[in-house]
Amino acid sequence: MIVVIDYDIGNLASVVKAFEYLNVPVKLSSDYRALAEASGIVLPGVGAFGEGMENLKRLKLEKRIIEEVRTGKPFFGICLGMQLLFSSSEECQETAGLGLIEGEVKLFDRNKVGKVPHIGWNQVEIIKKDQVFDGLNGENFYFVHSYYVKPVRDDVILGKTNYGNQTFAAVVRRDNVWGMQCHPEKSSQVGLSVLRNFSGVVLNANNSSN
């Protein structure tokens, strides 16, 4: 069972529906027990960094997420969910992120990219092989964001995207934690391939632990 974290933020239902379309057992929940029993966890989201972290704290999910990640359970952050994996954000400087990946979330510079937010289809170049992106490289995914992640360490970057005159990390991974800035659930068949591959990682991890 994959649990999609319900923390009163946008774009949760479409991620659940994508997994259902793939016939992957999935549940939308904020219950501690559900997270503990899950084989894999997904944190999606559309919205503000501060609101996202405040909701996680209000629901007492911040520490629970960190605890579940430390068990080695596969964890996937999407869009805002990816940004929340990082240490901090320019969007809400007084609020710390989950700190699962060292780095900062930064606002696009209009002088470099032109229009903010970045909306629409754009190419993701996979620069490091990974199971979650098996068979994918150079495909277009759907983006909607004004902020991008800047990891402290380049070795966590799996994929990059060019927007205007700026290249940013579109896909990251640290150990059992993946993050993707674009929306796989809105990216047609290539996006479904990512979710299918992540489901396979979850299944393999669950089998190896039994």
PDB file of C-alpha atoms in Angstrom:
ATOM      1  CA  MET A   1       0.000   0.000   0.000  1.00  0.00           C
ATOM      2  CA  ILE A   2       1.231   3.465  -0.954  1.00  0.00           C
ATOM      3  CA  VAL A   3      -0.028   6.277   1.278  1.00  0.00           C
ATOM      4  CA  VAL A   4      -0.456   9.765  -0.180  1.00  0.00           C
ATOM      5  CA  ILE A   5      -0.181  12.219   2.710  1.00  0.00           C
ATOM      6  CA  ASP A   6      -3.341  14.255   3.285  1.00  0.00           C
ATOM      7  CA  TYR A   7      -2.282  17.620   4.714  1.00  0.00           C
ATOM      8  CA  ASP A   8      -5.027  19.949   3.463  1.00  0.00           C
ATOM      9  CA  ILE A   9      -3.097  21.235   0.447  1.00  0.00           C
ATOM     10  CA  GLY A  10      -3.912  21.217  -3.262  1.00  0.00           C
ATOM     11  CA  ASN A  11      -3.538  18.484  -5.882  1.00  0.00           C
ATOM     12  CA  LEU A  12      -3.763  15.400  -3.689  1.00  0.00           C
ATOM     13  CA  ALA A  13      -6.719  13.664  -5.335  1.00  0.00           C
ATOM     14  CA  SER A  14      -5.171  13.651  -8.822  1.00  0.00           C
ATOM     15  CA  VAL A  15      -2.106  11.786  -7.506  1.00  0.00           C
ATOM     16  CA  VAL A  16      -4.321   9.198  -5.847  1.00  0.00           C
ATOM     17  CA  LYS A  17      -6.294   8.774  -9.065  1.00  0.00           C
ATOM     18  CA  ALA A  18      -3.091   8.259 -11.052  1.00  0.00           C
ATOM     19  CA  PHE A  19      -2.043   5.386  -8.792  1.00  0.00           C
ATOM     20  CA  GLU A  20      -5.568   3.944  -8.976  1.00  0.00           C
ATOM     21  CA  TYR A  21      -5.377   4.089 -12.767  1.00  0.00           C
ATOM     22  CA  LEU A  22      -2.193   2.013 -12.533  1.00  0.00           C
ATOM     23  CA  ASN A  23      -3.996  -0.476 -10.250  1.00  0.00           C
ATOM     24  CA  VAL A  24      -1.575   0.322  -7.427  1.00  0.00           C
ATOM     25  CA  PRO A  25      -3.051  -0.018  -3.912  1.00  0.00           C
ATOM     26  CA  VAL A  26      -3.173   3.551  -2.578  1.00  0.00           C
ATOM     27  CA  LYS A  27      -4.720   5.459   0.297  1.00  0.00           C
ATOM     28  CA  LEU A  28      -5.054   9.178   1.078  1.00  0.00           C
ATOM     29  CA  SER A  29      -4.442   9.615   4.794  1.00  0.00           C
ATOM     30  CA  SER A  30      -2.912  11.711   7.561  1.00  0.00           C
ATOM     31  CA  ASP A  31      -3.230   8.907  10.123  1.00  0.00           C
ATOM     32  CA  TYR A  32      -0.002   7.968  11.901  1.00  0.00           C
ATOM     33  CA  ARG A  33      -0.792   4.273  11.749  1.00  0.00           C
ATOM     34  CA  ALA A  34      -1.420   4.420   8.007  1.00  0.00           C
ATOM     35  CA  LEU A  35       2.002   5.981   7.462  1.00  0.00           C
ATOM     36  CA  ALA A  36       3.647   3.375   9.678  1.00  0.00           C
ATOM     37  CA  GLU A  37       1.920   0.522   7.833  1.00  0.00           C
ATOM     38  CA  ALA A  38       2.571   1.962   4.346  1.00  0.00           C
ATOM     39  CA  SER A  39       5.116   0.327   2.056  1.00  0.00           C
ATOM     40  CA  GLY A  40       5.810   3.688   0.402  1.00  0.00           C
ATOM     41  CA  ILE A  41       4.809   7.313   1.015  1.00  0.00           C
ATOM     42  CA  VAL A  42       4.086  10.162  -1.407  1.00  0.00           C
ATOM     43  CA  LEU A  43       3.978  13.861  -0.449  1.00  0.00           C
ATOM     44  CA  PRO A  44       2.437  15.883  -3.311  1.00  0.00           C
ATOM     45  CA  GLY A  45       1.233  19.463  -3.141  1.00  0.00           C
ATOM     46  CA  VAL A  46       0.568  22.770  -4.841  1.00  0.00           C
ATOM     47  CA  GLY A  47       0.802  25.946  -2.808  1.00  0.00           C
ATOM     48  CA  ALA A  48       3.025  27.935  -0.472  1.00  0.00           C
ATOM     49  CA  PHE A  49       6.016  26.515   1.423  1.00  0.00           C
ATOM     50  CA  GLY A  50       4.972  28.106   4.725  1.00  0.00           C
ATOM     51  CA  GLU A  51       1.412  26.819   4.543  1.00  0.00           C
ATOM     52  CA  GLY A  52       2.607  23.327   3.640  1.00  0.00           C
ATOM     53  CA  MET A  53       4.960  23.104   6.627  1.00  0.00           C
ATOM     54  CA  GLU A  54       2.406  24.656   8.993  1.00  0.00           C
ATOM     55  CA  ASN A  55      -0.152  22.031   7.955  1.00  0.00           C
ATOM     56  CA  LEU A  56       2.324  19.185   8.469  1.00  0.00           C
ATOM     57  CA  LYS A  57       3.162  20.516  11.938  1.00  0.00           C
ATOM     58  CA  ARG A  58      -0.499  21.075  12.850  1.00  0.00           C
ATOM     59  CA  LEU A  59      -1.283  17.481  11.917  1.00  0.00           C
ATOM     60  CA  LYS A  60       1.840  16.322  13.796  1.00  0.00           C
ATOM     61  CA  LEU A  61       3.198  14.773  10.610  1.00  0.00           C
ATOM     62  CA  GLU A  62       6.572  16.528  10.428  1.00  0.00           C
ATOM     63  CA  LYS A  63       8.373  14.217  12.869  1.00  0.00           C
ATOM     64  CA  ARG A  64       6.415  11.182  11.660  1.00  0.00           C
ATOM     65  CA  ILE A  65       7.645  11.714   8.094  1.00  0.00           C
ATOM     66  CA  ILE A  66      11.252  11.969   9.258  1.00  0.00           C
ATOM     67  CA  GLU A  67      10.856   8.810  11.351  1.00  0.00           C
ATOM     68  CA  GLU A  68       9.381   6.838   8.432  1.00  0.00           C
ATOM     69  CA  VAL A  69      12.144   8.003   6.080  1.00  0.00           C
ATOM     70  CA  ARG A  70      14.768   6.863   8.599  1.00  0.00           C
ATOM     71  CA  THR A  71      13.346   3.318   8.438  1.00  0.00           C
ATOM     72  CA  GLY A  72      14.387   3.198   4.763  1.00  0.00           C
ATOM     73  CA  LYS A  73      10.834   3.379   3.435  1.00  0.00           C
ATOM     74  CA  PRO A  74      10.618   4.768  -0.141  1.00  0.00           C
ATOM     75  CA  PHE A  75       9.413   8.378  -0.052  1.00  0.00           C
ATOM     76  CA  PHE A  76       8.493  10.574  -3.035  1.00  0.00           C
ATOM     77  CA  GLY A  77       7.921  14.340  -2.895  1.00  0.00           C
ATOM     78  CA  ILE A  78       6.122  16.003  -5.823  1.00  0.00           C
ATOM     79  CA  CYS A  79       6.170  19.761  -6.634  1.00  0.00           C
ATOM     80  CA  LEU A  80       5.611  21.524  -3.274  1.00  0.00           C
ATOM     81  CA  GLY A  81       6.202  18.131  -1.649  1.00  0.00           C
ATOM     82  CA  MET A  82       9.669  18.098  -3.211  1.00  0.00           C
ATOM     83  CA  GLN A  83      10.431  21.613  -1.962  1.00  0.00           C
ATOM     84  CA  LEU A  84       9.376  20.684   1.576  1.00  0.00           C
ATOM     85  CA  LEU A  85      12.111  18.027   1.609  1.00  0.00           C
ATOM     86  CA  PHE A  86      14.713  20.813   1.739  1.00  0.00           C
ATOM     87  CA  SER A  87      16.097  22.847   4.616  1.00  0.00           C
ATOM     88  CA  SER A  88      14.573  26.246   3.896  1.00  0.00           C
ATOM     89  CA  SER A  89      12.831  28.455   1.341  1.00  0.00           C
ATOM     90  CA  GLU A  90      13.044  32.086   0.275  1.00  0.00           C
ATOM     91  CA  GLU A  91       9.241  32.011   0.120  1.00  0.00           C
ATOM     92  CA  CYS A  92       8.981  31.744   3.914  1.00  0.00           C
ATOM     93  CA  GLN A  93      12.383  32.302   5.481  1.00  0.00           C
ATOM     94  CA  GLU A  94      11.195  31.965   9.067  1.00  0.00           C
ATOM     95  CA  THR A  95       9.925  28.419   8.460  1.00  0.00           C
ATOM     96  CA  ALA A  96      12.296  25.457   8.310  1.00  0.00           C
ATOM     97  CA  GLY A  97      11.610  22.597   5.908  1.00  0.00           C
ATOM     98  CA  LEU A  98      11.867  18.885   6.655  1.00  0.00           C
ATOM     99  CA  GLY A  99      15.627  18.978   6.100  1.00  0.00           C
ATOM    100  CA  LEU A 100      15.753  15.540   4.488  1.00  0.00           C
ATOM    101  CA  ILE A 101      17.900  17.008   1.704  1.00  0.00           C
ATOM    102  CA  GLU A 102      20.312  19.867   2.389  1.00  0.00           C
ATOM    103  CA  GLY A 103      19.628  22.948   0.322  1.00  0.00           C
ATOM    104  CA  GLU A 104      17.385  25.934  -0.266  1.00  0.00           C
ATOM    105  CA  VAL A 105      14.266  26.673  -2.294  1.00  0.00           C
ATOM    106  CA  LYS A 106      14.778  29.837  -4.345  1.00  0.00           C
ATOM    107  CA  LEU A 107      12.596  32.166  -6.412  1.00  0.00           C
ATOM    108  CA  PHE A 108      13.272  32.265 -10.151  1.00  0.00           C
ATOM    109  CA  ASP A 109      15.069  35.418 -11.298  1.00  0.00           C
ATOM    110  CA  ARG A 110      12.856  37.076 -13.923  1.00  0.00           C
ATOM    111  CA  ASN A 111      15.967  38.584 -15.523  1.00  0.00           C
ATOM    112  CA  LYS A 112      17.113  35.040 -16.323  1.00  0.00           C
ATOM    113  CA  VAL A 113      13.891  33.210 -17.072  1.00  0.00           C
ATOM    114  CA  GLY A 114      11.479  35.915 -18.208  1.00  0.00           C
ATOM    115  CA  LYS A 115       8.046  34.791 -17.057  1.00  0.00           C
ATOM    116  CA  VAL A 116       7.360  33.613 -13.501  1.00  0.00           C
ATOM    117  CA  PRO A 117       5.751  31.218 -12.692  1.00  0.00           C
ATOM    118  CA  HIS A 118       7.143  28.528 -14.969  1.00  0.00           C
ATOM    119  CA  ILE A 119       4.017  26.912 -16.432  1.00  0.00           C
ATOM    120  CA  GLY A 120       3.759  24.263 -19.119  1.00  0.00           C
ATOM    121  CA  TRP A 121       5.620  21.377 -20.669  1.00  0.00           C
ATOM    122  CA  ASN A 122       9.395  21.258 -20.470  1.00  0.00           C
ATOM    123  CA  GLN A 123      12.118  18.695 -21.012  1.00  0.00           C
ATOM    124  CA  VAL A 124      13.739  16.803 -18.140  1.00  0.00           C
ATOM    125  CA  GLU A 125      17.243  15.494 -18.796  1.00  0.00           C
ATOM    126  CA  ILE A 126      18.052  12.543 -16.554  1.00  0.00           C
ATOM    127  CA  ILE A 127      21.773  12.782 -15.724  1.00  0.00           C
ATOM    128  CA  LYS A 128      22.046   9.782 -13.355  1.00  0.00           C
ATOM    129  CA  LYS A 129      20.516   6.359 -13.820  1.00  0.00           C
ATOM    130  CA  ASP A 130      17.761   5.531 -11.358  1.00  0.00           C
ATOM    131  CA  GLN A 131      15.007   2.933 -11.052  1.00  0.00           C
ATOM    132  CA  VAL A 132      12.263   5.529 -10.718  1.00  0.00           C
ATOM    133  CA  PHE A 133      13.236   7.024 -14.091  1.00  0.00           C
ATOM    134  CA  ASP A 134      14.119   3.789 -15.835  1.00  0.00           C
ATOM    135  CA  GLY A 135      13.572   4.103 -19.584  1.00  0.00           C
ATOM    136  CA  LEU A 136      13.102   7.880 -19.420  1.00  0.00           C
ATOM    137  CA  ASN A 137      15.429  10.632 -20.599  1.00  0.00           C
ATOM    138  CA  GLY A 138      14.627  13.836 -22.422  1.00  0.00           C
ATOM    139  CA  GLU A 139      10.844  13.521 -22.159  1.00  0.00           C
ATOM    140  CA  ASN A 140       8.609  16.509 -21.503  1.00  0.00           C
ATOM    141  CA  PHE A 141       6.790  16.867 -18.183  1.00  0.00           C
ATOM    142  CA  TYR A 142       4.265  19.403 -16.942  1.00  0.00           C
ATOM    143  CA  PHE A 143       5.511  22.167 -14.597  1.00  0.00           C
ATOM    144  CA  VAL A 144       3.746  24.807 -12.492  1.00  0.00           C
ATOM    145  CA  HIS A 145       6.086  26.609 -10.071  1.00  0.00           C
ATOM    146  CA  SER A 146       7.735  29.915  -9.189  1.00  0.00           C
ATOM    147  CA  TYR A 147      10.435  28.433  -6.955  1.00  0.00           C
ATOM    148  CA  TYR A 148      13.137  25.857  -7.635  1.00  0.00           C
ATOM    149  CA  VAL A 149      15.399  23.786  -5.399  1.00  0.00           C
ATOM    150  CA  LYS A 150      19.120  24.384  -5.034  1.00  0.00           C
ATOM    151  CA  PRO A 151      20.741  21.395  -3.271  1.00  0.00           C
ATOM    152  CA  VAL A 152      23.971  21.873  -1.333  1.00  0.00           C
ATOM    153  CA  ARG A 153      25.373  18.724  -2.954  1.00  0.00           C
ATOM    154  CA  ASP A 154      25.207  18.203  -6.709  1.00  0.00           C
ATOM    155  CA  ASP A 155      25.329  14.429  -6.319  1.00  0.00           C
ATOM    156  CA  VAL A 156      21.667  14.337  -5.221  1.00  0.00           C
ATOM    157  CA  ILE A 157      20.549  15.729  -8.602  1.00  0.00           C
ATOM    158  CA  LEU A 158      19.107  13.069 -10.921  1.00  0.00           C
ATOM    159  CA  GLY A 159      17.628  15.328 -13.579  1.00  0.00           C
ATOM    160  CA  LYS A 160      17.813  18.906 -14.819  1.00  0.00           C
ATOM    161  CA  THR A 161      15.572  21.260 -16.771  1.00  0.00           C
ATOM    162  CA  ASN A 162      16.368  24.459 -18.660  1.00  0.00           C
ATOM    163  CA  TYR A 163      14.004  27.395 -18.269  1.00  0.00           C
ATOM    164  CA  GLY A 164      14.989  30.602 -20.017  1.00  0.00           C
ATOM    165  CA  ASN A 165      18.660  31.154 -19.238  1.00  0.00           C
ATOM    166  CA  GLN A 166      18.594  29.038 -16.102  1.00  0.00           C
ATOM    167  CA  THR A 167      19.175  25.346 -15.467  1.00  0.00           C
ATOM    168  CA  PHE A 168      17.640  23.935 -12.292  1.00  0.00           C
ATOM    169  CA  ALA A 169      17.351  20.598 -10.494  1.00  0.00           C
ATOM    170  CA  ALA A 170      14.078  19.027 -11.604  1.00  0.00           C
ATOM    171  CA  VAL A 171      14.628  15.602 -10.013  1.00  0.00           C
ATOM    172  CA  VAL A 172      16.578  14.739  -6.868  1.00  0.00           C
ATOM    173  CA  ARG A 173      17.311  11.703  -4.741  1.00  0.00           C
ATOM    174  CA  ARG A 174      18.999  11.106  -1.411  1.00  0.00           C
ATOM    175  CA  ASP A 175      19.003   7.454  -0.358  1.00  0.00           C
ATOM    176  CA  ASN A 176      15.323   6.377  -0.133  1.00  0.00           C
ATOM    177  CA  VAL A 177      13.954   9.882  -0.748  1.00  0.00           C
ATOM    178  CA  TRP A 178      13.026  11.088  -4.254  1.00  0.00           C
ATOM    179  CA  GLY A 179      11.750  14.491  -5.307  1.00  0.00           C
ATOM    180  CA  MET A 180      10.333  15.766  -8.588  1.00  0.00           C
ATOM    181  CA  GLN A 181       9.471  19.393  -9.303  1.00  0.00           C
ATOM    182  CA  CYS A 182       7.127  18.672 -12.195  1.00  0.00           C
ATOM    183  CA  HIS A 183       3.802  16.852 -11.946  1.00  0.00           C
ATOM    184  CA  PRO A 184       3.926  13.192 -13.058  1.00  0.00           C
ATOM    185  CA  GLU A 185       0.186  12.890 -12.443  1.00  0.00           C
ATOM    186  CA  LYS A 186      -0.401  15.620 -15.049  1.00  0.00           C
ATOM    187  CA  SER A 187       2.257  14.471 -17.511  1.00  0.00           C
ATOM    188  CA  SER A 188       0.382  11.831 -19.506  1.00  0.00           C
ATOM    189  CA  GLN A 189       2.073   8.471 -20.139  1.00  0.00           C
ATOM    190  CA  VAL A 190       5.602   9.579 -19.217  1.00  0.00           C
ATOM    191  CA  GLY A 191       4.355  10.740 -15.847  1.00  0.00           C
ATOM    192  CA  LEU A 192       2.496   7.497 -15.281  1.00  0.00           C
ATOM    193  CA  SER A 193       5.745   5.671 -16.090  1.00  0.00           C
ATOM    194  CA  VAL A 194       7.437   7.505 -13.203  1.00  0.00           C
ATOM    195  CA  LEU A 195       4.671   6.568 -10.770  1.00  0.00           C
ATOM    196  CA  ARG A 196       4.693   2.978 -12.041  1.00  0.00           C
ATOM    197  CA  ASN A 197       8.464   2.779 -11.560  1.00  0.00           C
ATOM    198  CA  PHE A 198       8.197   4.202  -8.037  1.00  0.00           C
ATOM    199  CA  SER A 199       5.539   1.594  -7.266  1.00  0.00           C
ATOM    200  CA  GLY A 200       8.001  -1.056  -8.423  1.00  0.00           C
ATOM    201  CA  VAL A 201      10.673   0.329  -6.073  1.00  0.00           C
ATOM    202  CA  VAL A 202       8.148   0.203  -3.217  1.00  0.00           C
ATOM    203  CA  LEU A 203       7.212  -3.395  -4.067  1.00  0.00           C
ATOM    204  CA  ASN A 204      10.860  -4.493  -4.212  1.00  0.00           C
ATOM    205  CA  ALA A 205      11.638  -2.782  -0.908  1.00  0.00           C
ATOM    206  CA  ASN A 206       8.645  -4.435   0.727  1.00  0.00           C
ATOM    207  CA  ASN A 207       9.579  -7.899  -0.614  1.00  0.00           C
ATOM    208  CA  SER A 208      13.175  -7.582   0.567  1.00  0.00           C
ATOM    209  CA  SER A 209      12.050  -6.619   4.070  1.00  0.00           C
ATOM    210  CA  ASN A 210       9.715  -9.627   4.405  1.00  0.00           C
TER     211      ASN A 210
END
